[in-house]
């Protein structure tokens, strides 16, 4: 699939526009147009319905984007949410050190590349070994020069420790050697100030993730609901990161939306819950249409894990620009609540009443305080009845999901010998669910079609169109990803039936006009349409 074609379709049909386009745009920011906003909203609604409303163990939150700055100290974002960056003094490019790959070729006889007479250095942006797509010709030339028997060593710039060789790295963009600066930390949080005076004391941050609002409200949710462990708190909302290299369309933006769950559970059960969410979240994308082999689950190696994390997996999708992360599922242990307990001084432990009631007779006790007394010398005397819960965090991006669904849906095929572009969205996320057309703009057909449209509009987002040839109207809806088109024609006038056309197969069949709401409802739910003739 050609990414440029998708980008152009998205612009042309009103899915996604560059933000502030009339002023030349602003890098890393995007606006969703009339079709895009419906698509993204449907994705967020599907996520909310499946993960929050459809479950008994989940509630939602909608927290402020600007929170107390201490939240970000506790979370580690003030101290650590930074990328090591390198600048090119020549072309002024700025790159994330972990995204620059360096290749060194030298003849196999040489033990150390630094001392080798014949050595060649290349660099590029991207994953190890992918970088060759940029440098393929030069790499091959160097391999031949080394008589086809070179040693090739591939490095990430961020892993580089051997300083003297730094000057040999070429810039990944302009390819000039020795122009890259040493990596320097760059915090990704956007800063602002509250109140009239902009000084250190009034500094605040635009949240870089929605997760911390959930942790900061953990006590509030426990105290105001009847939720018992295990339970989850979900939030969908904007996050902001001053990404150094916003790129790949909406994939890495500076303003984006996250859909995050913090699932709190007993420490003894957290591994099971991690396994559950790892599987459940993968299946969610499959159910909504990311069926192809382009979707995969990648477990992090031990070295990749944060020190507090017991396990993490990424759900990855093979975008046209490479395999990249859609969502992360992390077992974060009790790290976050512990941090907030430490920084806020508030008690964030949970008393597991059910567990205590179940066990107290067996322990020969009636009051929990006696249990605490018995174990007062223990480091964690309340355990396993009073504890800081462990958390499993499935953290998804609404914009990345939207982009993946767009990429997956984009199809070029032929209908009646004519090429067509169609977005084959799952009906649940399709921006427009059905379009209603009168075949011609006369003989009372528009009136009947409009009546059907008004009726359907009470139930779903539908579209009415009476302009242009019917074939062109179908094509426009194919490009918008509308799963069904309903046409009022001369047979409607004679026999009160209309046609339904299926977007993917282009098959058409008739249903009773009076049963169209039921028929479209069935089709959108994946059932055969009631009243098909
Ligand atoms: N609370 C954990 C967290 O925020 P993350 O891996 O940094 O983890 C989670 O982000 C998800 O948010 C990513 O998998 C991605 O879908 C989305 N995301 C992160 N940065 C993004 C960006 N710059 N642009 C678009 N989506 C982004």
Short mmCIF file of N, CA, C and O in Angstrom, two decimals, residues 215 218-219 222 229-231 263-270 308 310 331-352 355 368 372 375 379-392:
data_model
loop_
_atom_site.label_atom_id
_atom_site.label_comp_id
_atom_site.label_asym_id
_atom_site.label_seq_id
_atom_site.Cartn_x
_atom_site.Cartn_y
_atom_site.Cartn_z
N UNK A 215 -4.00 7.22 38.45
CA UNK A 215 -3.32 6.90 39.72
C UNK A 215 -3.63 7.95 40.78
O UNK A 215 -3.87 7.62 41.93
N UNK A 218 -6.93 7.27 42.35
CA UNK A 218 -7.20 5.90 42.82
C UNK A 218 -7.99 5.92 44.13
O UNK A 218 -9.02 5.27 44.26
N UNK A 219 -7.52 6.71 45.10
CA UNK A 219 -8.19 6.75 46.41
C UNK A 219 -9.63 7.24 46.25
O UNK A 219 -10.57 6.70 46.83
N UNK A 222 -11.83 4.45 44.84
CA UNK A 222 -12.08 3.38 45.83
C UNK A 222 -13.09 3.88 46.87
O UNK A 222 -14.00 3.16 47.25
N UNK A 229 -11.44 -5.29 44.42
CA UNK A 229 -10.32 -5.81 43.65
C UNK A 229 -10.70 -7.15 43.02
O UNK A 229 -11.33 -7.95 43.72
N UNK A 230 -10.36 -7.46 41.76
CA UNK A 230 -9.67 -6.59 40.84
C UNK A 230 -10.65 -5.67 40.10
O UNK A 230 -11.78 -6.05 39.85
N UNK A 231 -10.17 -4.46 39.77
CA UNK A 231 -11.02 -3.56 38.97
C UNK A 231 -10.13 -2.64 38.16
O UNK A 231 -8.93 -2.50 38.45
N UNK A 263 -5.48 -1.42 35.38
CA UNK A 263 -6.25 -2.52 35.98
C UNK A 263 -5.54 -2.93 37.27
O UNK A 263 -4.42 -3.44 37.25
N UNK A 264 -6.24 -2.65 38.40
CA UNK A 264 -5.65 -2.88 39.72
C UNK A 264 -6.02 -4.27 40.22
O UNK A 264 -7.18 -4.68 40.12
N UNK A 265 -5.04 -4.97 40.75
CA UNK A 265 -5.33 -6.32 41.21
C UNK A 265 -4.40 -6.71 42.37
O UNK A 265 -3.43 -6.02 42.67
N UNK A 266 -4.76 -7.83 42.98
CA UNK A 266 -3.93 -8.37 44.06
C UNK A 266 -2.58 -8.78 43.49
O UNK A 266 -2.54 -9.38 42.41
N UNK A 267 -1.48 -8.47 44.20
CA UNK A 267 -0.16 -8.82 43.66
C UNK A 267 -0.03 -10.29 43.26
O UNK A 267 0.62 -10.61 42.27
N UNK A 268 -0.69 -11.18 44.00
CA UNK A 268 -0.57 -12.61 43.68
C UNK A 268 -1.27 -12.97 42.37
O UNK A 268 -1.05 -14.04 41.82
N UNK A 269 -2.19 -12.10 41.95
CA UNK A 269 -2.97 -12.43 40.74
C UNK A 269 -2.54 -11.61 39.52
O UNK A 269 -3.12 -11.75 38.44
N UNK A 270 -1.52 -10.77 39.71
CA UNK A 270 -1.22 -9.80 38.64
C UNK A 270 -0.66 -10.45 37.37
O UNK A 270 -0.92 -9.98 36.27
N UNK A 308 10.82 -1.69 37.24
CA UNK A 308 9.68 -2.10 38.06
C UNK A 308 8.74 -3.04 37.32
O UNK A 308 7.82 -3.61 37.89
N UNK A 310 7.26 -6.26 35.45
CA UNK A 310 7.50 -7.71 35.41
C UNK A 310 7.41 -8.23 33.98
O UNK A 310 8.01 -9.25 33.65
N UNK A 331 2.90 -4.76 32.73
CA UNK A 331 2.73 -5.14 34.12
C UNK A 331 3.61 -4.18 34.91
O UNK A 331 4.83 -4.26 34.85
N UNK A 332 3.00 -3.21 35.61
CA UNK A 332 3.79 -2.14 36.23
C UNK A 332 3.99 -2.34 37.73
O UNK A 332 4.38 -1.41 38.42
N UNK A 333 3.65 -3.52 38.21
CA UNK A 333 3.74 -3.86 39.64
C UNK A 333 3.04 -2.76 40.47
O UNK A 333 2.06 -2.20 40.01
N UNK A 334 3.57 -2.45 41.67
CA UNK A 334 2.91 -1.42 42.48
C UNK A 334 3.67 -0.10 42.38
O UNK A 334 3.51 0.80 43.21
N UNK A 335 4.48 0.02 41.33
CA UNK A 335 5.39 1.16 41.21
C UNK A 335 4.66 2.51 41.28
O UNK A 335 5.01 3.38 42.08
N UNK A 336 3.63 2.69 40.46
CA UNK A 336 3.02 4.02 40.33
C UNK A 336 2.31 4.45 41.62
O UNK A 336 2.47 5.57 42.08
N UNK A 337 1.53 3.53 42.19
CA UNK A 337 0.82 3.90 43.42
C UNK A 337 1.81 4.13 44.55
O UNK A 337 1.63 5.04 45.38
N UNK A 338 2.86 3.35 44.60
CA UNK A 338 3.90 3.55 45.60
C UNK A 338 4.52 4.93 45.47
O UNK A 338 4.73 5.63 46.47
N UNK A 339 4.82 5.31 44.25
CA UNK A 339 5.42 6.62 44.00
C UNK A 339 4.48 7.73 44.47
O UNK A 339 4.91 8.68 45.12
N UNK A 340 3.19 7.61 44.12
CA UNK A 340 2.24 8.67 44.50
C UNK A 340 2.01 8.68 46.01
O UNK A 340 1.79 9.74 46.60
N UNK A 341 2.08 7.51 46.62
CA UNK A 341 1.95 7.46 48.08
C UNK A 341 3.13 8.21 48.71
O UNK A 341 2.96 9.00 49.63
N UNK A 342 4.31 7.96 48.16
CA UNK A 342 5.53 8.59 48.68
C UNK A 342 5.48 10.11 48.48
O UNK A 342 5.72 10.88 49.39
N UNK A 343 5.12 10.54 47.29
CA UNK A 343 5.18 11.99 46.98
C UNK A 343 4.02 12.77 47.60
O UNK A 343 4.17 13.95 47.90
N UNK A 344 2.85 12.11 47.74
CA UNK A 344 1.68 12.85 48.25
C UNK A 344 1.53 12.70 49.76
O UNK A 344 0.84 13.49 50.41
N UNK A 345 2.15 11.65 50.31
CA UNK A 345 1.99 11.38 51.74
C UNK A 345 0.62 10.80 52.07
O UNK A 345 0.26 10.63 53.23
N UNK A 346 -0.18 10.46 51.06
CA UNK A 346 -1.52 9.89 51.29
C UNK A 346 -1.45 8.36 51.24
O UNK A 346 -0.67 7.80 50.46
N UNK A 347 -2.29 7.74 52.06
CA UNK A 347 -2.30 6.29 52.11
C UNK A 347 -3.00 5.74 50.86
O UNK A 347 -4.18 6.01 50.64
N UNK A 348 -2.30 5.01 50.06
CA UNK A 348 -2.91 4.44 48.84
C UNK A 348 -2.99 2.92 48.91
O UNK A 348 -3.09 2.25 47.89
N UNK A 349 -2.98 2.41 50.15
CA UNK A 349 -3.15 0.95 50.27
C UNK A 349 -4.63 0.60 50.13
O UNK A 349 -5.51 1.45 50.31
N UNK A 350 -4.87 -0.64 49.86
CA UNK A 350 -6.24 -1.13 49.68
C UNK A 350 -6.47 -2.24 50.71
O UNK A 350 -5.61 -3.13 50.87
N UNK A 351 -7.62 -2.17 51.38
CA UNK A 351 -7.96 -3.25 52.30
C UNK A 351 -8.90 -4.22 51.60
O UNK A 351 -10.01 -3.87 51.23
N UNK A 352 -8.44 -5.45 51.45
CA UNK A 352 -9.18 -6.46 50.70
C UNK A 352 -10.13 -7.20 51.66
O UNK A 352 -9.81 -8.25 52.20
N UNK A 355 -11.21 -10.91 51.01
CA UNK A 355 -10.13 -11.86 51.30
C UNK A 355 -10.02 -12.08 52.82
O UNK A 355 -9.85 -13.18 53.30
N UNK A 368 -9.01 -7.34 62.25
CA UNK A 368 -7.82 -7.19 61.41
C UNK A 368 -6.66 -6.59 62.20
O UNK A 368 -5.49 -6.89 61.98
N UNK A 372 -2.60 -7.46 62.32
CA UNK A 372 -1.50 -6.50 62.18
C UNK A 372 -0.55 -6.57 63.38
O UNK A 372 0.66 -6.51 63.22
N UNK A 375 1.78 -9.46 63.25
CA UNK A 375 2.82 -9.38 62.20
C UNK A 375 3.56 -8.04 62.22
O UNK A 375 4.13 -7.63 61.21
N UNK A 379 7.91 -6.58 57.25
CA UNK A 379 8.02 -5.33 56.47
C UNK A 379 6.67 -4.89 55.92
O UNK A 379 6.42 -3.71 55.71
N UNK A 380 5.79 -5.83 55.69
CA UNK A 380 4.50 -5.51 55.09
C UNK A 380 3.41 -6.22 55.91
O UNK A 380 2.83 -7.20 55.47
N UNK A 381 3.12 -5.70 57.13
CA UNK A 381 2.32 -6.48 58.08
C UNK A 381 0.90 -6.80 57.61
O UNK A 381 0.35 -7.83 57.98
N UNK A 382 0.29 -5.94 56.80
CA UNK A 382 -1.10 -6.16 56.38
C UNK A 382 -1.27 -7.21 55.29
O UNK A 382 -2.38 -7.67 55.01
N UNK A 383 -0.17 -7.58 54.66
CA UNK A 383 -0.23 -8.48 53.50
C UNK A 383 -0.75 -9.87 53.89
O UNK A 383 -0.40 -10.34 54.96
N UNK A 384 -1.54 -10.57 53.15
CA UNK A 384 -2.05 -10.24 51.82
C UNK A 384 -3.43 -9.58 51.82
O UNK A 384 -4.15 -9.62 50.85
N UNK A 385 -3.81 -8.94 52.97
CA UNK A 385 -5.15 -8.35 53.06
C UNK A 385 -5.14 -6.84 52.84
O UNK A 385 -6.12 -6.26 52.39
N UNK A 386 -4.03 -6.25 53.23
CA UNK A 386 -3.90 -4.81 53.00
C UNK A 386 -2.62 -4.61 52.19
O UNK A 386 -1.54 -5.05 52.62
N UNK A 387 -2.76 -3.98 51.05
CA UNK A 387 -1.60 -3.91 50.15
C UNK A 387 -1.76 -2.76 49.16
O UNK A 387 -2.86 -2.24 48.97
N UNK A 388 -0.66 -2.42 48.53
CA UNK A 388 -0.72 -1.51 47.37
C UNK A 388 -0.96 -2.42 46.17
O UNK A 388 -0.16 -3.33 45.91
N UNK A 389 -2.06 -2.22 45.47
CA UNK A 389 -2.36 -3.14 44.36
C UNK A 389 -1.30 -3.09 43.27
O UNK A 389 -0.63 -2.07 43.09
N UNK A 390 -1.19 -4.17 42.57
CA UNK A 390 -0.39 -4.18 41.34
C UNK A 390 -1.27 -3.66 40.21
O UNK A 390 -2.49 -3.69 40.32
N UNK A 391 -0.63 -3.21 39.15
CA UNK A 391 -1.42 -2.68 38.05
C UNK A 391 -0.94 -3.23 36.71
O UNK A 391 0.26 -3.41 36.49
N UNK A 392 -1.93 -3.56 35.89
CA UNK A 392 -1.64 -3.92 34.49
C UNK A 392 -2.19 -2.78 33.65
O UNK A 392 -3.34 -2.37 33.83
#
